[in-house]
Tab-separated table of C-alpha atoms and ligand atoms in Angstrom:
chain	number	residue	atom	x	y	z
Z	1	MET	CA	-18.954	7.571	2.998
Z	2	SER	CA	-17.791	10.676	1.147
Z	3	TYR	CA	-14.495	12.196	1.700
Z	4	ARG	CA	-13.070	15.577	0.928
Z	5	GLN	CA	-11.844	16.093	-2.553
Z	6	ASP	CA	-8.066	16.369	-3.204
Z	7	LYS	CA	-7.292	19.814	-4.455
Z	8	ILE	CA	-3.748	19.948	-3.033
Z	9	PHE	CA	-1.917	20.671	-6.291
Z	10	SER	CA	-4.693	22.437	-8.089
Z	11	LEU	CA	-2.963	25.891	-7.978
Z	12	PRO	CA	0.388	26.832	-9.477
Z	13	MET	CA	3.149	26.444	-6.680
Z	14	LEU	CA	6.318	28.378	-6.620
Z	15	HIS	CA	8.091	26.122	-4.244
Z	16	LEU	CA	7.352	22.266	-4.280
Z	17	ASN	CA	7.901	21.246	-0.743
Z	18	GLN	CA	9.054	17.748	0.215
Z	19	TRP	CA	6.292	14.992	0.223
Z	20	GLN	CA	4.870	14.155	3.496
Z	21	PHE	CA	1.807	12.314	4.701
Z	22	ASP	CA	0.879	15.356	6.851
Z	23	GLN	CA	-2.541	16.641	7.818
Z	24	GLN	CA	-3.455	18.157	4.472
Z	25	VAL	CA	-2.680	14.711	2.595
Z	26	ALA	CA	-4.347	12.720	5.256
Z	27	ASP	CA	-7.583	14.707	5.129
Z	28	VAL	CA	-8.079	13.936	1.379
Z	29	PHE	CA	-6.337	10.597	1.246
Z	30	PRO	CA	-9.263	8.277	0.354
Z	31	ASP	CA	-10.122	10.544	-2.767
Z	32	MET	CA	-6.432	10.890	-3.683
Z	33	ILE	CA	-5.648	7.292	-3.720
Z	34	THR	CA	-8.674	6.042	-5.508
Z	35	ARG	CA	-8.381	8.902	-8.301
Z	36	SER	CA	-4.593	8.156	-8.430
Z	37	VAL	CA	-3.970	4.407	-8.226
Z	38	PRO	CA	-5.598	2.290	-10.815
Z	39	GLY	CA	-7.151	-0.891	-9.273
Z	40	TYR	CA	-6.884	0.334	-5.728
Z	41	SER	CA	-10.362	-0.816	-4.455
Z	42	ILE	CA	-10.058	-4.157	-6.338
Z	43	ILE	CA	-6.836	-4.720	-4.617
Z	44	THR	CA	-8.021	-3.891	-1.013
Z	45	SER	CA	-11.292	-6.006	-1.492
Z	46	MET	CA	-9.071	-8.940	-2.883
Z	47	ILE	CA	-6.664	-8.774	0.047
Z	48	GLY	CA	-9.774	-9.473	2.130
Z	49	LYS	CA	-10.371	-12.650	0.144
Z	50	PHE	CA	-6.702	-13.690	0.386
Z	51	SER	CA	-7.082	-13.305	4.188
Z	52	HIS	CA	-9.858	-15.821	4.174
Z	53	GLU	CA	-7.627	-18.344	2.544
Z	54	PHE	CA	-4.522	-17.758	4.612
Z	55	VAL	CA	-5.158	-16.401	8.056
Z	56	THR	CA	-5.282	-19.034	10.845
Z	57	SER	CA	-6.657	-18.613	14.328
Z	58	HIS	CA	-4.500	-17.135	17.130
Z	59	THR	CA	-2.074	-15.480	14.831
Z	60	TYR	CA	-1.315	-11.818	13.947
Z	61	ILE	CA	-2.191	-9.929	10.727
Z	62	TYR	CA	-0.232	-6.848	10.027
Z	63	ASP	CA	-1.213	-3.923	7.932
Z	64	LEU	CA	2.082	-1.914	7.362
Z	65	GLY	CA	1.558	1.765	6.167
Z	66	CYS	CA	-2.144	1.251	6.936
Z	67	SER	CA	-3.316	5.003	6.275
Z	68	TYR	CA	-7.091	4.835	6.967
Z	69	GLY	CA	-6.930	1.195	7.629
Z	70	THR	CA	-8.874	0.190	4.502
Z	71	VAL	CA	-6.909	-3.136	4.246
Z	72	THR	CA	-7.481	-3.999	7.786
Z	73	SER	CA	-11.273	-3.435	7.365
Z	74	CYS	CA	-11.319	-5.599	4.224
Z	75	ILE	CA	-9.532	-8.346	6.204
Z	76	ILE	CA	-11.646	-8.372	9.405
Z	77	LYS	CA	-14.779	-8.647	7.241
Z	78	ASN	CA	-13.513	-11.803	5.493
Z	79	LEU	CA	-11.908	-13.725	8.311
Z	80	LYS	CA	-12.875	-17.304	8.943
Z	81	ALA	CA	-10.211	-17.642	11.688
Z	82	THR	CA	-10.880	-16.593	15.167
Z	83	ASN	CA	-8.701	-15.047	17.960
Z	84	CYS	CA	-6.552	-12.996	15.585
Z	85	THR	CA	-5.049	-9.703	16.341
Z	86	LEU	CA	-4.910	-7.200	13.377
Z	87	ILE	CA	-2.209	-4.642	13.750
Z	88	ALA	CA	-2.406	-1.530	11.698
Z	89	ILE	CA	0.530	0.464	11.660
Z	90	ASP	CA	1.558	4.089	10.115
Z	91	ASN	CA	4.135	6.666	11.106
Z	92	SER	CA	1.923	9.540	10.080
Z	93	PRO	CA	-0.102	10.935	13.238
Z	94	ALA	CA	-2.777	12.544	10.836
Z	95	MET	CA	-3.207	9.111	9.165
Z	96	ILE	CA	-3.426	7.233	12.369
Z	97	ALA	CA	-6.139	9.798	13.728
Z	98	HIS	CA	-8.211	8.949	10.556
Z	99	CYS	CA	-7.544	5.225	10.943
Z	100	LYS	CA	-8.837	5.340	14.513
Z	101	LYS	CA	-12.013	7.084	13.520
Z	102	HIS	CA	-12.533	4.859	10.301
Z	103	LEU	CA	-11.908	1.598	12.206
Z	104	GLN	CA	-14.169	2.525	15.026
Z	105	GLN	CA	-17.126	1.697	12.904
Z	106	VAL	CA	-15.837	-1.697	11.806
Z	107	MET	CA	-17.227	-4.515	13.895
Z	108	THR	CA	-15.018	-7.314	15.027
Z	109	TYR	CA	-16.186	-10.880	15.578
Z	110	ASP	CA	-15.052	-14.114	17.030
Z	111	ASN	CA	-12.626	-12.444	19.564
Z	112	ASN	CA	-10.555	-10.884	16.636
Z	113	ILE	CA	-9.134	-7.633	17.822
Z	114	ILE	CA	-7.538	-4.535	15.948
Z	115	ASN	CA	-4.558	-2.739	17.376
Z	116	ILE	CA	-3.734	0.670	15.756
Z	117	ILE	CA	-0.121	1.776	16.201
Z	118	GLU	CA	1.610	4.924	15.448
Z	119	SER	CA	5.243	3.816	14.426
Z	120	ASP	CA	7.785	3.493	11.803
Z	121	ILE	CA	7.166	-0.020	10.255
Z	122	CYS	CA	11.039	-0.499	10.227
Z	123	ASP	CA	10.815	-0.350	14.182
Z	124	VAL	CA	8.294	-3.164	14.559
Z	125	THR	CA	9.105	-6.793	15.085
Z	126	ILE	CA	6.863	-9.082	13.154
Z	127	VAL	CA	5.842	-12.200	15.147
Z	128	ASN	CA	3.521	-15.179	14.809
Z	129	ALA	CA	2.045	-13.750	11.591
Z	130	SER	CA	-0.129	-15.649	9.136
Z	131	MET	CA	-0.434	-12.453	6.865
Z	132	VAL	CA	1.439	-9.353	6.259
Z	133	VAL	CA	0.216	-6.640	3.898
Z	134	LEU	CA	2.452	-3.852	2.327
Z	135	ASN	CA	-0.254	-2.129	0.122
Z	136	PHE	CA	1.602	0.694	-1.634
Z	137	THR	CA	4.014	1.178	1.422
Z	138	LEU	CA	7.271	-0.467	0.474
Z	139	GLN	CA	7.839	2.037	-2.271
Z	140	PHE	CA	8.346	4.851	0.180
Z	141	LEU	CA	11.289	3.156	2.036
Z	142	SER	CA	14.899	3.388	0.995
Z	143	LEU	CA	16.151	0.345	-0.988
Z	144	VAL	CA	18.247	-0.950	2.113
Z	145	LYS	CA	15.261	-0.549	4.418
Z	146	ARG	CA	13.135	-2.475	1.990
Z	147	GLN	CA	15.539	-5.447	2.384
Z	148	GLN	CA	15.618	-5.233	5.994
Z	149	ILE	CA	11.725	-5.024	6.471
Z	150	LEU	CA	11.136	-7.997	3.939
Z	151	LYS	CA	13.661	-10.098	5.851
Z	152	SER	CA	12.001	-9.224	9.231
Z	153	ILE	CA	8.526	-10.120	7.634
Z	154	TYR	CA	9.877	-13.387	6.293
Z	155	ARG	CA	11.256	-14.238	9.858
Z	156	GLY	CA	7.937	-13.233	11.484
Z	157	LEU	CA	5.804	-15.104	9.287
Z	158	LYS	CA	4.579	-18.676	10.263
Z	159	PRO	CA	5.073	-21.418	7.631
Z	160	GLY	CA	2.071	-21.307	5.380
Z	161	GLY	CA	2.030	-17.471	5.941
Z	162	VAL	CA	1.550	-14.842	3.056
Z	163	LEU	CA	2.954	-11.534	2.195
Z	164	ILE	CA	0.988	-9.146	-0.119
Z	165	VAL	CA	3.111	-6.362	-1.639
Z	166	SER	CA	1.330	-3.933	-3.943
Z	167	GLU	CA	3.534	-1.210	-5.639
Z	168	LYS	CA	3.824	1.124	-8.469
Z	169	PHE	CA	6.436	-0.404	-10.966
Z	170	HIS	CA	8.707	0.660	-13.623
Z	171	PHE	CA	9.461	-1.320	-16.766
Z	172	ASP	CA	12.935	-1.787	-18.348
Z	173	ASP	CA	11.302	-1.943	-21.823
Z	174	HIS	CA	11.140	1.725	-22.740
Z	175	GLU	CA	8.165	1.126	-24.989
Z	176	ILE	CA	6.116	-0.302	-22.230
Z	177	GLN	CA	7.385	2.254	-19.716
Z	178	THR	CA	6.233	5.180	-21.895
Z	179	LEU	CA	2.907	3.554	-22.794
Z	180	PHE	CA	1.916	2.792	-19.170
Z	181	PHE	CA	3.093	6.116	-17.979
Z	182	ASP	CA	1.106	7.946	-20.581
Z	183	MET	CA	-1.948	5.774	-19.865
Z	184	HIS	CA	-1.666	6.376	-16.079
Z	185	HIS	CA	-1.481	10.111	-16.833
Z	186	ASN	CA	-4.791	9.680	-18.848
Z	187	PHE	CA	-6.246	7.744	-16.019
Z	188	LYS	CA	-5.698	10.576	-13.668
Z	189	LEU	CA	-7.011	13.182	-16.214
Z	190	SER	CA	-10.228	11.044	-16.530
Z	191	ASN	CA	-10.522	11.005	-12.909
Z	192	GLY	CA	-10.727	14.839	-12.879
Z	193	TYR	CA	-7.196	15.870	-12.105
Z	194	SER	CA	-5.688	18.681	-14.225
Z	195	ARG	CA	-2.524	18.414	-16.116
Z	196	LEU	CA	-1.111	21.108	-13.614
Z	197	GLU	CA	-2.195	18.841	-10.615
Z	198	ILE	CA	-0.554	15.785	-12.193
Z	199	ASN	CA	2.662	17.409	-13.039
Z	200	GLN	CA	3.156	19.263	-9.808
Z	201	LYS	CA	2.293	15.991	-7.757
Z	202	ARG	CA	4.620	13.957	-9.956
Z	203	GLN	CA	7.652	16.419	-9.544
Z	204	ILE	CA	7.231	16.041	-5.692
Z	205	ILE	CA	6.518	12.507	-5.315
Z	206	GLU	CA	9.113	11.170	-7.607
Z	207	LYS	CA	11.719	12.190	-5.022
Z	208	VAL	CA	10.405	9.881	-2.442
Z	209	LEU	CA	8.665	7.033	-4.368
Z	210	LEU	CA	11.315	4.861	-5.933
Z	211	THR	CA	9.905	2.374	-8.249
Z	212	GLU	CA	11.279	-1.138	-9.072
Z	213	SER	CA	10.501	-3.585	-11.760
Z	214	ILE	CA	8.253	-6.729	-11.084
Z	215	GLU	CA	11.173	-8.813	-11.983
Z	216	ASN	CA	13.305	-7.322	-9.411
Z	217	HIS	CA	10.584	-7.505	-6.736
Z	218	LYS	CA	10.224	-11.283	-7.378
Z	219	LYS	CA	14.051	-11.850	-7.302
Z	220	ILE	CA	14.395	-10.091	-3.936
Z	221	LEU	CA	11.526	-12.060	-2.426
Z	222	PHE	CA	12.755	-15.446	-3.764
Z	223	ALA	CA	16.322	-14.419	-2.521
Z	224	ILE	CA	14.854	-13.786	1.070
Z	225	GLY	CA	13.379	-17.380	1.115
Z	226	PHE	CA	9.792	-17.160	-0.063
Z	227	THR	CA	8.979	-20.361	-1.972
Z	228	HIS	CA	6.258	-19.171	-4.225
Z	229	VAL	CA	6.050	-15.638	-5.496
Z	230	GLU	CA	3.571	-14.204	-8.297
Z	231	ILE	CA	1.954	-11.156	-9.557
Z	232	TRP	CA	-1.631	-11.548	-8.893
Z	233	PHE	CA	-2.955	-8.150	-10.117
Z	234	GLN	CA	-1.738	-5.660	-12.495
Z	235	TYR	CA	-3.334	-2.538	-14.016
Z	236	LEU	CA	-0.721	-0.500	-16.161
Z	237	ASN	CA	2.189	0.351	-13.923
Z	238	PHE	CA	0.490	-0.545	-10.625
Z	239	GLY	CA	-0.027	-3.948	-9.218
Z	240	SER	CA	0.317	-6.625	-6.409
Z	241	LEU	CA	2.467	-9.592	-5.800
Z	242	ILE	CA	1.813	-12.539	-3.452
Z	243	ALA	CA	4.754	-14.297	-1.626
Z	244	LEU	CA	4.255	-17.530	0.311
Z	245	LYS	CA	6.444	-18.908	2.969
Z	246	TYR	CA	6.158	-22.767	3.088
P	301	GEK	C1	-4.031	1.498	1.931
P	301	GEK	N1	-1.836	0.787	2.766
P	301	GEK	O1	-4.874	2.385	1.974
P	301	GEK	N2	6.449	3.543	8.549
P	301	GEK	C2	5.151	3.565	8.646
P	301	GEK	N3	4.241	4.155	7.756
P	301	GEK	C3	4.814	4.622	6.707
P	301	GEK	C4	6.221	4.609	6.420
P	301	GEK	C5	7.061	4.090	7.461
P	301	GEK	N4	8.446	4.056	7.373
P	301	GEK	N5	6.483	5.144	5.175
P	301	GEK	C6	5.212	5.493	4.666
P	301	GEK	N6	4.305	5.146	5.575
P	301	GEK	C7	-2.604	1.962	2.498
P	301	GEK	C8	-2.012	2.946	1.482
P	301	GEK	S1	-0.073	4.845	1.384
P	301	GEK	C9	0.144	4.732	-0.306
P	301	GEK	C10	-0.733	3.182	1.729
P	301	GEK	C11	0.290	6.053	-1.016
P	301	GEK	C12	2.858	5.279	5.368
P	301	GEK	C13	2.275	6.703	4.996
P	301	GEK	O2	2.272	7.377	6.142
P	301	GEK	C14	1.013	6.468	4.161
P	301	GEK	O3	0.016	6.409	5.083
P	301	GEK	C15	1.153	5.046	3.693
P	301	GEK	O4	2.420	4.532	4.169
P	301	GEK	C16	1.446	5.044	2.178
P	301	GEK	O5	-4.092	0.509	1.512
P	301	GEK	O6	0.137	7.175	-0.532
P	301	GEK	O7	0.448	5.939	-2.454
């Protein structure tokens, strides 16, 4: 399927408004995320593979900050478990509308069902979960809310359950931080974004997207109680962590 091209920041803007996942962003989202996030499609398809390993029958799977429901569709295609409920949640009405359209075409098997919910992920109680995914969503929450949601996920995961957290990272090592930052800039240039687009988007998104280091993410996840935490994918300053509750 081909999606509309992201041209949101292609013209000079006098006033840079606050970043929102509104209609304009939602309409171009698949193009935006694949041209901006290194490794996005590898990460989403691998989350499907993890679901094959970890999801057990008669449990819930949460895709928190689901956007178009790409993660949910990768999971449902890989499940060996039956009678599962996949819950895809986003607080952007425009994203939820796209998600419903996108997931309509996804076949469900073995009594597995998909629930699409418009809500703030912080207002949702996680229960009976064998898998929870925060694919590039945690980074948009305040630091306090991050702790709260991670604790609530931990409580709602069954023993043997898995949490996948994909994020943009920063690095305390200045050389590495600068190198990865510049190479990510080049990644976007090579995907067709202009310097103007990259710079305008950065100025606006930096106000709402707070990055943490990989070490800090690991420290927090261990402190919450996860027994095994590791980075399973990294491409420059983007990557994904796995956390297991045993
Ligand atoms: C994917 N996971 O394609 N409650 C609910 N949704 C939220 C909240 C919140 N508090 N904050 C942000 N969102 C997706 C990609 S995009 C990542 C995730 C990006 C939602 C927001 O509306 C948006 O749809 C999503 O989180 C972040 O695998 O844009 O870099």
